[in-house]
Amino acid sequence: MPEIVATSKVIPIPRTNDFVVKFANVNGSGSASANNMFAKAVFRMGIPVSPHNIFPSNIQGLPTWYEVRISESGYLGRRDGVDLMVAMNEQTIKSDIKSVLPGGYVLYDNSKTLAADLIRDDVNYLGVPLKDICLREFERPAQRQLFKNIVYVGAIAAFLKIDFKILTDLVGDQFRGKEKLVPPNIHALELGHQYATENYQCPLHIQLKRCRKTNKKILIDGNTATALGCVYGGATVAAWYPLTPSTSVVDNFNKYCKRLRIDPGSGKKKYAIVQAEDELSAIGITLGAGWNGARAFTATSGPGISLMQEFLGLAYFSEVPLVIFNIQRAGPSTGMPTRTQQSDILCCAYASHGDTKQVLLFPSTPGECFEFAASSFDIADRLQTPVIMMSDLELGMNEQLCDSLHWDDKHRYDRGKVLTQEQLESIENFGRYNDVDGDGICYRTYPGTHPSKGSYFTRGSSHDPFAAYTEDGDVYAEVMKRIARKFETALKYLPKPEVRRQSKESKNQTGLIYYGTTTGAIQEALDNLARKGLYFDTLRIRSFPFHKAVRNFIQKHETVYVIEQNRDAQMKSLLKIECSATDKQLKSILNFNGMLITARHIESEIIASLPSIPESTDSKKKQA
Amino acid sequence: MTYIRKPKFRHPQLKTNDLGFTHRDYEGALTTLCAGCGHDSISAAIIQAATEMSLPPHRVAKLSGIGCSSKIPAYFLSKSHGFNSVHGRMPSVATGANLANKELAYLGVSGDGDSASIGLGQFCHIVRRRINMLYIVANNGTYGLTKGQLSATSDIGSRTKSGEESLYNNIDLAALAIEMGASFVARSFSGDKSQLVPLIQAGLSHKGFAFIDVISPCVTFNNTDLSTHGYKNTWENYEALSSIDYVPMREEITTSYSTGEDKEITLHDGSVIHLHKTSKNYEPNDKENALHHINEYKKQGKIATGLLYINQDISDLHELLDTVDKPFNSLATQDLCPGAETLKTINDTFR
Ligand SMILES: Cc1ncc(C[n+]2csc(CCOP(=O)(O)OP(=O)(O)O)c2C)c(N)n1
Ligand code: SF4
Ligand SMILES: [Mg+2]
């Protein structure tokens, strides 16, 4: 038996499939794949799970956490407080132990005695001699270090009652092609499992039980899904400059293209990836390719978006399709490069100098990352303008449970209004910026199409409907008005907001507007508030410019909370500008500490402002 | 600048080229540059070069940045698509355009401010990336369009019209291009069409990144006796390392010679350049030799011109990236989309 450091005064409340496990590790210690194996095992048991990486801007040595929320109810947002802390980092162990909820557990390496000041009397300590076990069982120093992670996963399997077979399958999957590594990994799992069962009452009060809530679901991160969307959406040119947290979009695009975009006959590539010298060049390459008829994208984050402003104006005014994936992170400036935020809303919505507007998409799940990424190329081609998909670090870099990715084989890429040689043949007077259809979108030609017709001069300076330079203010103004019209046509092609009325009978006076990664916390908050008799209609924004439904929603409710993850209520500002909403109608719930917003935060903000919420009939009924 | 259309009258005696086009078919809008501006001579040289080599105008894409020099794509090849982008960033736009369709000819025009100051980074990197194109810098040692400030190519000690002296070391774009790995590097002078035209033709025929630094005086702001980029200084001090004749692929080659002073170089498209060395020790395939000549001439206050360096054994970006033969912009859904069945197996890897 290991030395009992303390017995908790607080008796843990038994809970199945509903708790938080947090791993505290040292960056670069090889814990990532072990922790991931744990999350995946929970997923394979059919239990909804959402892991969150909390990592430093560092390669080796600094603290890193992996927080896994397990929720049979399907709540995928973050929840404060930890039920099981896997405390593997001596630098942070004090605060890590502090964050455990009373009655919770601390798994630690008891090869060394725990310092007295780390001992709380209201939590349970689970000592496993990881270092000693690995010293005894493995020869090479690197193995001894690495396998500590696998041993604790084995122990957790016993503590929480994970099917051992699932773990051995996962090891097999992970090392497919490197079968030599399978037995030692399974051995390490067994060592942990055995130690835990021999020395502790297993399972603990918190435990897992198979259910069927992850059928037809997958566990994937947003950047991988985005990259797949680019492959499916027909992107052939990717230009980029490395920047956390966007890098894995291009890494994954590369990975999948190597498999899926090789011409079988010649073995040559149907894609090109250019690591540019900076983001100015990255968007320049994207724009050049778009101008010349290839589907092109760049992936970046805030600092890159700042550098791309001038080109975004050129693309807007000269009407060149291109796609940008902005995986937002906490700004301003370098900000908190490894923390999440939704704080580039305004600088993207009106990116560049002069009168501009940009099309934005707001995915909230990896599934939507895939869908929006793939359709962004159609949208950009139809509208002949940049499309910016506003993901963020939380969505981009963390695995999330979502529906399987779906593709309809009947879908054909829509390249928009592009004239072929034959069409040009029958056109008398081609004008690149001549709005013949009246929808604000004009016909374009690719260079080299026709020997004598359809060529034009693309420029960022003022031009007339025939692309000729002009300083005639009226002609310029007409072109500017016509481009504005295009953004009305845009609504036809942009994903509509998701509107839900929470209770059928009531006429709710209060609504919630949210978007992107705030979504994960919403259902949980709504359910908890409903238990208190509070009901809300909700609207999830999925694109900008806003559909009429957004304006209607604001007008139909007396008060609308706009929930977002930035300091300055940027989406609220945008709604005020674009939907003529007022401060009286719109209230903000903000979270901008770099961590994903929690349901608890939303609930408490709403409850704190309750006096101004008119009581709904439902809540009266409930209280009666 | 207004877009003035030229009368479409065709003189019956205008010579037609192999495509049946005349000189007129390669012209553009009327220039709006100052009378006597060197840049207009470059436009004229491009028109002549393209006409003589029977370049199909619609198979050319013209790109530029911002500046007087960057305006000139509007003044030639009106049947080609053009792109007047943003200041200093033409190289990236040209890179993307080239990736989208490897079959067109790409002609970039830039200025010394555009390429040696705001766009120096992009310039270096497009050279490194070996885009298959001809890149011309119309180099006047000044910012013409913003009214005569000194540029990074102004020689130290030279003065603009307003009397401002250049205090800093100059950047020699031709030498830089050689350093960065350009496979065709030349220097010329807008006032010397007989030198410039065959260089443009050879540059367009060359497969890989071709660069020509063309001294192109700004008559309005930088044409004084104290300017090293004015007509006077250039006429007096430019000296060719070699002279070339360009023979398009279709013409029968009658003489073939490779004596000490003369060389015949067959380009990838089958055209040939006859190169006559005027400097004895000059070796067109030797990087160090070219840089040495540039520096030696400079020490003597001279400007080394002509074809400075050529290397034909270098792959361009498409070859480096091993892209398919068909232009990307012609690939459709069935060429690019892996389909629903494949997605099912991909989904399975995330379970
Ligand atoms: C971002 C930006 N900064 C400044 C300018 C102003 N500007 C226009 S042209 C130019 C210099 C052009 O010099 P060069 O490239 O040598 O062309 P030239 O007019 O001499 O032919 C400058 C500074 C601009 N257009 N864009
Ligand atoms: S200002 Fe100089 S460079 Fe510009 S057009 Fe006039 S002469 Fe040419
Ligand atoms: Mg200049």
Short mmCIF file of N, CA, C and O in Angstrom, two decimals, chain A residues 40 43-44 217-220 231-232 234 256 260-261 263 268-271 274 277 280-281 284-285 287-289 291-294 311 404-407 409 411-413 445-448 450-451 454-459 468-469, chain B residues 1 3 58-59 61-63 73-74 78-86 89 92-93 95-97 99-101 104 106 121-122 125 129 321-325 328-329 331 333 335-340 342-343 346-347 349-351:
data_model
loop_
_atom_site.label_atom_id
_atom_site.label_comp_id
_atom_site.label_asym_id
_atom_site.label_seq_id
_atom_site.Cartn_x
_atom_site.Cartn_y
_atom_site.Cartn_z
N LYS A 40 -9.53 10.06 -26.15
CA LYS A 40 -10.07 9.21 -27.21
C LYS A 40 -10.73 7.95 -26.62
O LYS A 40 -11.75 7.48 -27.14
N PHE A 43 -14.11 8.87 -25.56
CA PHE A 43 -14.93 8.98 -26.77
C PHE A 43 -15.37 7.60 -27.25
O PHE A 43 -16.54 7.37 -27.58
N ARG A 44 -14.44 6.65 -27.24
CA ARG A 44 -14.77 5.31 -27.76
C ARG A 44 -15.70 4.56 -26.80
O ARG A 44 -16.33 3.58 -27.20
N LYS A 217 -20.35 10.11 -34.52
CA LYS A 217 -19.62 11.36 -34.25
C LYS A 217 -18.13 11.12 -34.49
O LYS A 217 -17.67 9.98 -34.56
N ILE A 218 -17.42 12.21 -34.58
CA ILE A 218 -15.96 12.10 -34.65
C ILE A 218 -15.36 13.08 -33.66
O ILE A 218 -16.03 14.00 -33.18
N LEU A 219 -14.09 12.88 -33.38
CA LEU A 219 -13.36 13.77 -32.49
C LEU A 219 -12.23 14.37 -33.32
O LEU A 219 -11.29 13.68 -33.68
N ILE A 220 -12.39 15.63 -33.67
CA ILE A 220 -11.44 16.24 -34.61
C ILE A 220 -11.24 17.70 -34.24
O ILE A 220 -12.14 18.32 -33.67
N VAL A 231 -9.28 20.94 -49.13
CA VAL A 231 -9.05 19.89 -50.10
C VAL A 231 -10.35 19.62 -50.87
O VAL A 231 -10.38 19.59 -52.10
N TYR A 232 -11.45 19.47 -50.12
CA TYR A 232 -12.73 19.18 -50.77
C TYR A 232 -13.26 20.37 -51.56
O TYR A 232 -13.92 20.20 -52.57
N GLY A 234 -11.60 22.39 -53.28
CA GLY A 234 -10.89 22.60 -54.55
C GLY A 234 -9.76 23.61 -54.51
O GLY A 234 -9.36 24.13 -55.55
N TYR A 256 -2.99 16.01 -46.20
CA TYR A 256 -4.07 15.37 -46.97
C TYR A 256 -3.84 15.49 -48.48
O TYR A 256 -4.22 14.60 -49.24
N LEU A 260 -4.29 12.79 -51.26
CA LEU A 260 -5.52 12.87 -52.06
C LEU A 260 -5.39 13.69 -53.34
O LEU A 260 -6.29 13.73 -54.15
N ARG A 261 -4.27 14.36 -53.52
CA ARG A 261 -4.17 15.28 -54.64
C ARG A 261 -2.97 14.99 -55.54
O ARG A 261 -2.33 15.88 -56.07
N ASP A 263 -1.76 13.29 -58.92
CA ASP A 263 -2.28 12.81 -60.19
C ASP A 263 -1.81 11.37 -60.40
O ASP A 263 -0.60 11.10 -60.41
N LYS A 268 2.34 13.62 -60.26
CA LYS A 268 2.57 15.03 -59.94
C LYS A 268 1.45 15.61 -59.08
O LYS A 268 0.39 15.02 -58.95
N LYS A 269 1.72 16.79 -58.56
CA LYS A 269 0.82 17.36 -57.56
C LYS A 269 -0.23 18.30 -58.15
O LYS A 269 0.09 19.16 -58.96
N LYS A 270 -1.45 18.14 -57.65
CA LYS A 270 -2.52 19.05 -58.05
C LYS A 270 -2.71 20.12 -56.96
O LYS A 270 -3.82 20.47 -56.60
N TYR A 271 -1.61 20.58 -56.45
CA TYR A 271 -1.65 21.65 -55.44
C TYR A 271 -0.25 22.22 -55.31
O TYR A 271 0.73 21.57 -55.70
N VAL A 274 3.15 27.33 -50.72
CA VAL A 274 4.32 28.20 -50.65
C VAL A 274 4.40 28.82 -49.26
O VAL A 274 3.47 29.51 -48.82
N GLU A 277 7.50 34.73 -47.41
CA GLU A 277 8.43 35.43 -46.52
C GLU A 277 7.72 36.22 -45.43
O GLU A 277 8.32 36.62 -44.45
N LEU A 280 2.26 39.55 -45.88
CA LEU A 280 1.96 40.41 -47.04
C LEU A 280 2.10 39.58 -48.30
O LEU A 280 1.27 39.63 -49.20
N SER A 281 3.18 38.85 -48.34
CA SER A 281 3.43 38.02 -49.50
C SER A 281 2.43 36.88 -49.56
O SER A 281 1.94 36.52 -50.64
N GLY A 284 -0.63 38.19 -50.98
CA GLY A 284 -0.35 38.59 -52.36
C GLY A 284 -0.37 37.39 -53.29
O GLY A 284 -0.94 37.44 -54.39
N ILE A 285 0.23 36.30 -52.85
CA ILE A 285 0.25 35.07 -53.66
C ILE A 285 -1.18 34.54 -53.81
O ILE A 285 -1.62 34.16 -54.90
N LEU A 287 -3.91 36.22 -53.67
CA LEU A 287 -4.66 37.12 -54.55
C LEU A 287 -4.26 36.92 -56.02
O LEU A 287 -5.12 36.89 -56.90
N GLY A 288 -2.97 36.77 -56.26
CA GLY A 288 -2.51 36.56 -57.64
C GLY A 288 -3.11 35.29 -58.22
O GLY A 288 -3.54 35.25 -59.37
N ALA A 289 -3.14 34.24 -57.39
CA ALA A 289 -3.70 32.96 -57.85
C ALA A 289 -5.21 33.10 -58.09
O ALA A 289 -5.74 32.60 -59.08
N TRP A 291 -6.85 35.81 -58.85
CA TRP A 291 -7.03 36.64 -60.06
C TRP A 291 -6.91 35.78 -61.31
O TRP A 291 -7.62 35.96 -62.28
N ASN A 292 -6.00 34.83 -61.25
CA ASN A 292 -5.72 34.00 -62.43
C ASN A 292 -6.54 32.70 -62.42
O ASN A 292 -6.24 31.77 -63.15
N GLY A 293 -7.56 32.63 -61.55
CA GLY A 293 -8.52 31.54 -61.66
C GLY A 293 -8.25 30.28 -60.86
O GLY A 293 -8.93 29.29 -61.05
N ALA A 294 -7.27 30.30 -59.96
CA ALA A 294 -7.07 29.13 -59.09
C ALA A 294 -7.76 29.42 -57.75
O ALA A 294 -7.88 30.57 -57.35
N PHE A 311 -3.62 44.63 -48.88
CA PHE A 311 -4.04 43.71 -49.94
C PHE A 311 -5.54 43.41 -49.87
O PHE A 311 -6.19 43.17 -50.89
N SER A 404 -20.03 13.49 -38.07
CA SER A 404 -19.10 13.12 -39.13
C SER A 404 -19.13 14.16 -40.24
O SER A 404 -20.17 14.75 -40.52
N LEU A 405 -17.99 14.35 -40.87
CA LEU A 405 -17.92 15.31 -41.98
C LEU A 405 -18.72 14.75 -43.15
O LEU A 405 -18.71 13.54 -43.41
N HIS A 406 -19.40 15.64 -43.82
CA HIS A 406 -20.31 15.19 -44.86
C HIS A 406 -19.99 15.87 -46.19
O HIS A 406 -19.69 17.06 -46.23
N TRP A 407 -20.03 15.13 -47.27
CA TRP A 407 -19.84 15.70 -48.60
C TRP A 407 -20.88 15.15 -49.56
O TRP A 407 -21.15 13.95 -49.56
N ASP A 409 -21.67 14.28 -53.23
CA ASP A 409 -20.96 14.07 -54.50
C ASP A 409 -21.60 14.77 -55.68
O ASP A 409 -20.99 14.91 -56.74
N HIS A 411 -22.38 17.82 -55.67
CA HIS A 411 -21.95 19.22 -55.68
C HIS A 411 -20.84 19.47 -56.70
O HIS A 411 -19.86 18.74 -56.77
N ARG A 412 -21.02 20.52 -57.50
CA ARG A 412 -19.98 20.96 -58.44
C ARG A 412 -19.51 22.34 -58.01
O ARG A 412 -20.32 23.17 -57.63
N TYR A 413 -18.22 22.57 -58.07
CA TYR A 413 -17.71 23.89 -57.69
C TYR A 413 -18.39 24.97 -58.53
O TYR A 413 -18.53 24.82 -59.74
N THR A 445 -12.90 37.49 -66.54
CA THR A 445 -12.23 36.56 -67.47
C THR A 445 -10.89 36.19 -66.86
O THR A 445 -10.29 36.98 -66.14
N TYR A 446 -10.47 34.99 -67.15
CA TYR A 446 -9.11 34.61 -66.76
C TYR A 446 -8.16 35.06 -67.86
O TYR A 446 -8.52 34.99 -69.04
N PRO A 447 -6.96 35.47 -67.50
CA PRO A 447 -5.98 35.82 -68.52
C PRO A 447 -5.78 34.65 -69.49
O PRO A 447 -5.82 33.49 -69.09
N GLY A 448 -5.62 34.99 -70.75
CA GLY A 448 -5.28 33.97 -71.74
C GLY A 448 -6.47 33.26 -72.35
O GLY A 448 -6.31 32.30 -73.08
N HIS A 450 -9.05 34.38 -74.48
CA HIS A 450 -9.47 34.66 -75.86
C HIS A 450 -8.41 35.54 -76.53
O HIS A 450 -7.89 36.45 -75.91
N PRO A 451 -8.11 35.28 -77.81
CA PRO A 451 -7.02 36.02 -78.47
C PRO A 451 -7.24 37.53 -78.52
O PRO A 451 -6.27 38.28 -78.48
N GLY A 454 -11.83 40.29 -74.03
CA GLY A 454 -11.91 39.95 -72.62
C GLY A 454 -10.71 40.36 -71.78
O GLY A 454 -10.72 40.17 -70.57
N SER A 455 -9.67 40.90 -72.40
CA SER A 455 -8.54 41.33 -71.55
C SER A 455 -8.93 42.64 -70.87
O SER A 455 -9.73 43.41 -71.38
N TYR A 456 -8.42 42.85 -69.71
CA TYR A 456 -8.71 44.09 -68.98
C TYR A 456 -7.57 44.37 -68.02
O TYR A 456 -6.69 43.53 -67.82
N PHE A 457 -7.58 45.54 -67.47
CA PHE A 457 -6.49 45.96 -66.59
C PHE A 457 -7.01 46.04 -65.16
O PHE A 457 -7.89 46.82 -64.86
N THR A 458 -6.46 45.20 -64.31
CA THR A 458 -6.89 45.17 -62.91
C THR A 458 -6.09 46.21 -62.13
O THR A 458 -4.87 46.28 -62.28
N ARG A 459 -6.77 46.98 -61.34
CA ARG A 459 -6.05 48.01 -60.60
C ARG A 459 -6.76 48.34 -59.30
O ARG A 459 -7.96 48.13 -59.15
N ALA A 468 -11.11 50.91 -67.03
CA ALA A 468 -10.16 51.97 -67.35
C ALA A 468 -10.04 52.93 -66.17
O ALA A 468 -11.01 53.18 -65.46
N TYR A 469 -8.85 53.47 -66.01
CA TYR A 469 -8.61 54.42 -64.93
C TYR A 469 -9.51 55.64 -65.10
O TYR A 469 -9.72 56.12 -66.21
N MET B 1 -4.45 60.80 -65.49
CA MET B 1 -4.34 59.94 -66.66
C MET B 1 -5.74 59.59 -67.16
O MET B 1 -6.59 59.20 -66.40
N TYR B 3 -7.94 57.40 -70.17
CA TYR B 3 -7.77 56.26 -71.06
C TYR B 3 -8.14 56.70 -72.47
O TYR B 3 -9.31 56.83 -72.82
N HIS B 58 -2.34 37.66 -76.01
CA HIS B 58 -3.28 37.24 -74.97
C HIS B 58 -2.70 36.16 -74.07
O HIS B 58 -3.28 35.83 -73.05
N ARG B 59 -1.55 35.61 -74.44
CA ARG B 59 -0.92 34.61 -73.58
C ARG B 59 0.12 35.22 -72.66
O ARG B 59 0.99 34.53 -72.12
N ALA B 61 0.68 37.78 -69.28
CA ALA B 61 0.08 38.54 -68.18
C ALA B 61 1.10 39.57 -67.72
O ALA B 61 2.26 39.23 -67.49
N LYS B 62 0.65 40.83 -67.63
CA LYS B 62 1.55 41.91 -67.24
C LYS B 62 1.23 42.30 -65.80
O LYS B 62 0.07 42.52 -65.47
N LEU B 63 2.25 42.40 -64.99
CA LEU B 63 1.99 42.77 -63.60
C LEU B 63 2.94 43.87 -63.16
O LEU B 63 4.08 43.94 -63.63
N PRO B 73 2.65 49.05 -67.85
CA PRO B 73 1.91 47.94 -68.46
C PRO B 73 0.61 48.39 -69.14
O PRO B 73 0.09 47.67 -70.00
N ALA B 74 0.12 49.57 -68.76
CA ALA B 74 -1.08 50.07 -69.45
C ALA B 74 -0.75 50.56 -70.87
O ALA B 74 -1.63 50.71 -71.70
N SER B 78 -2.16 45.78 -75.07
CA SER B 78 -3.52 45.95 -74.53
C SER B 78 -4.36 44.68 -74.67
O SER B 78 -5.42 44.57 -74.08
N LYS B 79 -3.88 43.70 -75.42
CA LYS B 79 -4.64 42.44 -75.50
C LYS B 79 -4.26 41.47 -74.39
O LYS B 79 -4.79 40.36 -74.31
N SER B 80 -3.33 41.89 -73.55
CA SER B 80 -2.95 41.05 -72.42
C SER B 80 -3.69 41.51 -71.18
O SER B 80 -4.00 42.69 -71.04
N HIS B 81 -3.95 40.59 -70.28
CA HIS B 81 -4.47 40.99 -68.97
C HIS B 81 -3.36 41.70 -68.20
O HIS B 81 -2.20 41.30 -68.29
N GLY B 82 -3.75 42.72 -67.46
CA GLY B 82 -2.75 43.46 -66.69
C GLY B 82 -3.16 43.56 -65.24
O GLY B 82 -4.35 43.47 -64.91
N PHE B 83 -2.19 43.72 -64.38
CA PHE B 83 -2.50 43.88 -62.96
C PHE B 83 -1.54 44.89 -62.34
O PHE B 83 -0.36 44.62 -62.17
N ASN B 84 -2.10 46.04 -62.04
CA ASN B 84 -1.36 47.10 -61.38
C ASN B 84 -1.69 46.95 -59.88
O ASN B 84 -2.76 47.31 -59.44
N SER B 85 -0.79 46.31 -59.12
CA SER B 85 -1.17 45.88 -57.77
C SER B 85 -0.89 46.95 -56.71
O SER B 85 -1.32 48.07 -56.88
N VAL B 86 -0.22 46.62 -55.65
CA VAL B 86 0.11 47.62 -54.64
C VAL B 86 1.63 47.81 -54.55
O VAL B 86 2.39 46.99 -55.05
N ARG B 89 4.62 45.06 -54.02
CA ARG B 89 4.14 43.69 -53.77
C ARG B 89 3.84 42.93 -55.05
O ARG B 89 3.22 41.86 -54.99
N SER B 92 4.73 39.03 -55.17
CA SER B 92 3.85 38.00 -54.59
C SER B 92 2.65 37.75 -55.49
O SER B 92 2.24 36.61 -55.69
N VAL B 93 2.11 38.81 -56.07
CA VAL B 93 0.96 38.63 -56.97
C VAL B 93 1.39 37.81 -58.19
O VAL B 93 0.68 36.90 -58.63
N THR B 95 3.77 35.64 -58.28
CA THR B 95 3.98 34.26 -57.83
C THR B 95 2.67 33.50 -57.86
O THR B 95 2.57 32.39 -58.40
N GLY B 96 1.63 34.11 -57.28
CA GLY B 96 0.32 33.44 -57.24
C GLY B 96 -0.24 33.23 -58.64
O GLY B 96 -0.75 32.16 -58.96
N ALA B 97 -0.12 34.27 -59.47
CA ALA B 97 -0.64 34.18 -60.83
C ALA B 97 0.06 33.04 -61.57
O ALA B 97 -0.57 32.22 -62.23
N LEU B 99 1.49 30.44 -60.31
CA LEU B 99 1.09 29.13 -59.79
C LEU B 99 -0.24 28.69 -60.40
O LEU B 99 -0.46 27.52 -60.68
N ALA B 100 -1.12 29.66 -60.62
CA ALA B 100 -2.46 29.32 -61.11
C ALA B 100 -2.46 28.85 -62.56
O ALA B 100 -3.30 28.06 -62.96
N ASN B 101 -1.53 29.35 -63.34
CA ASN B 101 -1.48 28.94 -64.75
C ASN B 101 -0.04 28.99 -65.24
O ASN B 101 0.48 30.06 -65.54
N LEU B 104 1.11 30.60 -69.20
CA LEU B 104 1.23 31.96 -69.74
C LEU B 104 2.66 32.48 -69.56
O LEU B 104 3.44 31.96 -68.77
N TYR B 106 4.80 35.57 -68.16
CA TYR B 106 4.59 36.60 -67.14
C TYR B 106 5.65 37.68 -67.28
O TYR B 106 6.84 37.38 -67.32
N GLY B 121 12.11 42.99 -49.87
CA GLY B 121 11.93 41.62 -49.38
C GLY B 121 11.24 40.76 -50.42
O GLY B 121 11.68 39.65 -50.71
N GLN B 122 10.17 41.28 -50.99
CA GLN B 122 9.45 40.48 -51.99
C GLN B 122 10.33 40.23 -53.20
O GLN B 122 10.28 39.16 -53.81
N HIS B 125 12.73 37.42 -52.48
CA HIS B 125 12.09 36.11 -52.35
C HIS B 125 11.52 35.58 -53.66
O HIS B 125 11.49 34.38 -53.88
N ARG B 129 12.54 32.05 -55.30
CA ARG B 129 11.53 31.05 -55.65
C ARG B 129 11.52 30.68 -57.12
O ARG B 129 10.76 29.82 -57.54
N LEU B 321 8.17 22.26 -57.25
CA LEU B 321 7.01 21.78 -56.50
C LEU B 321 6.37 20.56 -57.16
O LEU B 321 5.46 19.97 -56.61
N ASP B 322 6.86 20.22 -58.35
CA ASP B 322 6.38 19.04 -59.06
C ASP B 322 4.87 19.07 -59.31
O ASP B 322 4.13 18.14 -59.01
N THR B 323 4.42 20.18 -59.87
CA THR B 323 2.98 20.34 -60.12
C THR B 323 2.57 19.65 -61.43
O THR B 323 3.40 19.44 -62.31
N VAL B 324 1.29 19.36 -61.53
CA VAL B 324 0.77 18.70 -62.74
C VAL B 324 0.94 19.61 -63.96
O VAL B 324 1.08 20.83 -63.82
N ASP B 325 0.88 19.00 -65.13
CA ASP B 325 1.09 19.77 -66.36
C ASP B 325 -0.06 20.73 -66.65
O ASP B 325 0.14 21.82 -67.13
N PHE B 328 -3.52 24.88 -62.98
CA PHE B 328 -4.45 24.73 -61.84
C PHE B 328 -5.81 25.34 -62.14
O PHE B 328 -6.84 24.82 -61.72
N ASN B 329 -5.80 26.46 -62.86
CA ASN B 329 -7.10 27.13 -63.06
C ASN B 329 -8.01 26.40 -64.03
O ASN B 329 -9.13 26.80 -64.25
N LEU B 331 -8.43 22.99 -63.57
CA LEU B 331 -8.85 21.77 -62.87
C LEU B 331 -10.26 21.96 -62.30
O LEU B 331 -10.56 23.00 -61.72
N THR B 333 -14.04 20.12 -60.43
CA THR B 333 -14.43 19.32 -59.27
C THR B 333 -13.90 17.89 -59.35
O THR B 333 -13.32 17.38 -58.39
N ASP B 335 -11.44 16.71 -60.83
CA ASP B 335 -9.98 16.60 -60.71
C ASP B 335 -9.51 16.81 -59.28
O ASP B 335 -8.44 16.36 -58.89
N LEU B 336 -10.31 17.54 -58.51
CA LEU B 336 -9.79 18.03 -57.23
C LEU B 336 -10.47 17.43 -56.00
O LEU B 336 -9.87 17.38 -54.93
N CYS B 337 -11.72 17.02 -56.16
CA CYS B 337 -12.47 16.63 -54.97
C CYS B 337 -12.38 15.12 -54.74
O CYS B 337 -12.73 14.33 -55.60
N PRO B 338 -11.91 14.70 -53.58
CA PRO B 338 -11.74 13.26 -53.32
C PRO B 338 -13.07 12.50 -53.15
O PRO B 338 -13.06 11.28 -53.21
N GLY B 339 -14.18 13.20 -52.93
CA GLY B 339 -15.48 12.53 -52.91
C GLY B 339 -15.90 11.96 -51.57
O GLY B 339 -15.12 11.83 -50.63
N ALA B 340 -17.20 11.61 -51.50
CA ALA B 340 -17.83 11.23 -50.23
C ALA B 340 -17.28 9.91 -49.67
O ALA B 340 -17.12 9.77 -48.45
N THR B 342 -14.31 8.59 -49.87
CA THR B 342 -13.03 8.84 -49.22
C THR B 342 -13.23 9.54 -47.88
O THR B 342 -12.55 9.25 -46.89
N LEU B 343 -14.20 10.45 -47.86
CA LEU B 343 -14.44 11.18 -46.62
C LEU B 343 -14.89 10.23 -45.52
O LEU B 343 -14.56 10.43 -44.34
N ILE B 346 -11.92 8.83 -44.04
CA ILE B 346 -11.23 9.86 -43.25
C ILE B 346 -11.94 10.01 -41.90
O ILE B 346 -11.31 10.07 -40.85
N ASN B 347 -13.28 10.06 -41.95
CA ASN B 347 -14.04 10.15 -40.70
C ASN B 347 -13.64 9.05 -39.72
O ASN B 347 -13.50 9.28 -38.52
N THR B 349 -10.89 7.70 -39.23
CA THR B 349 -9.61 7.92 -38.52
C THR B 349 -9.79 8.87 -37.34
O THR B 349 -8.87 9.07 -36.56
N PHE B 350 -10.96 9.47 -37.21
CA PHE B 350 -11.20 10.37 -36.09
C PHE B 350 -12.16 9.77 -35.06
O PHE B 350 -12.87 10.47 -34.38
N ARG B 351 -12.15 8.44 -35.00
CA ARG B 351 -13.03 7.79 -34.03
C ARG B 351 -12.20 7.07 -33.00
O ARG B 351 -11.06 6.75 -33.25
#
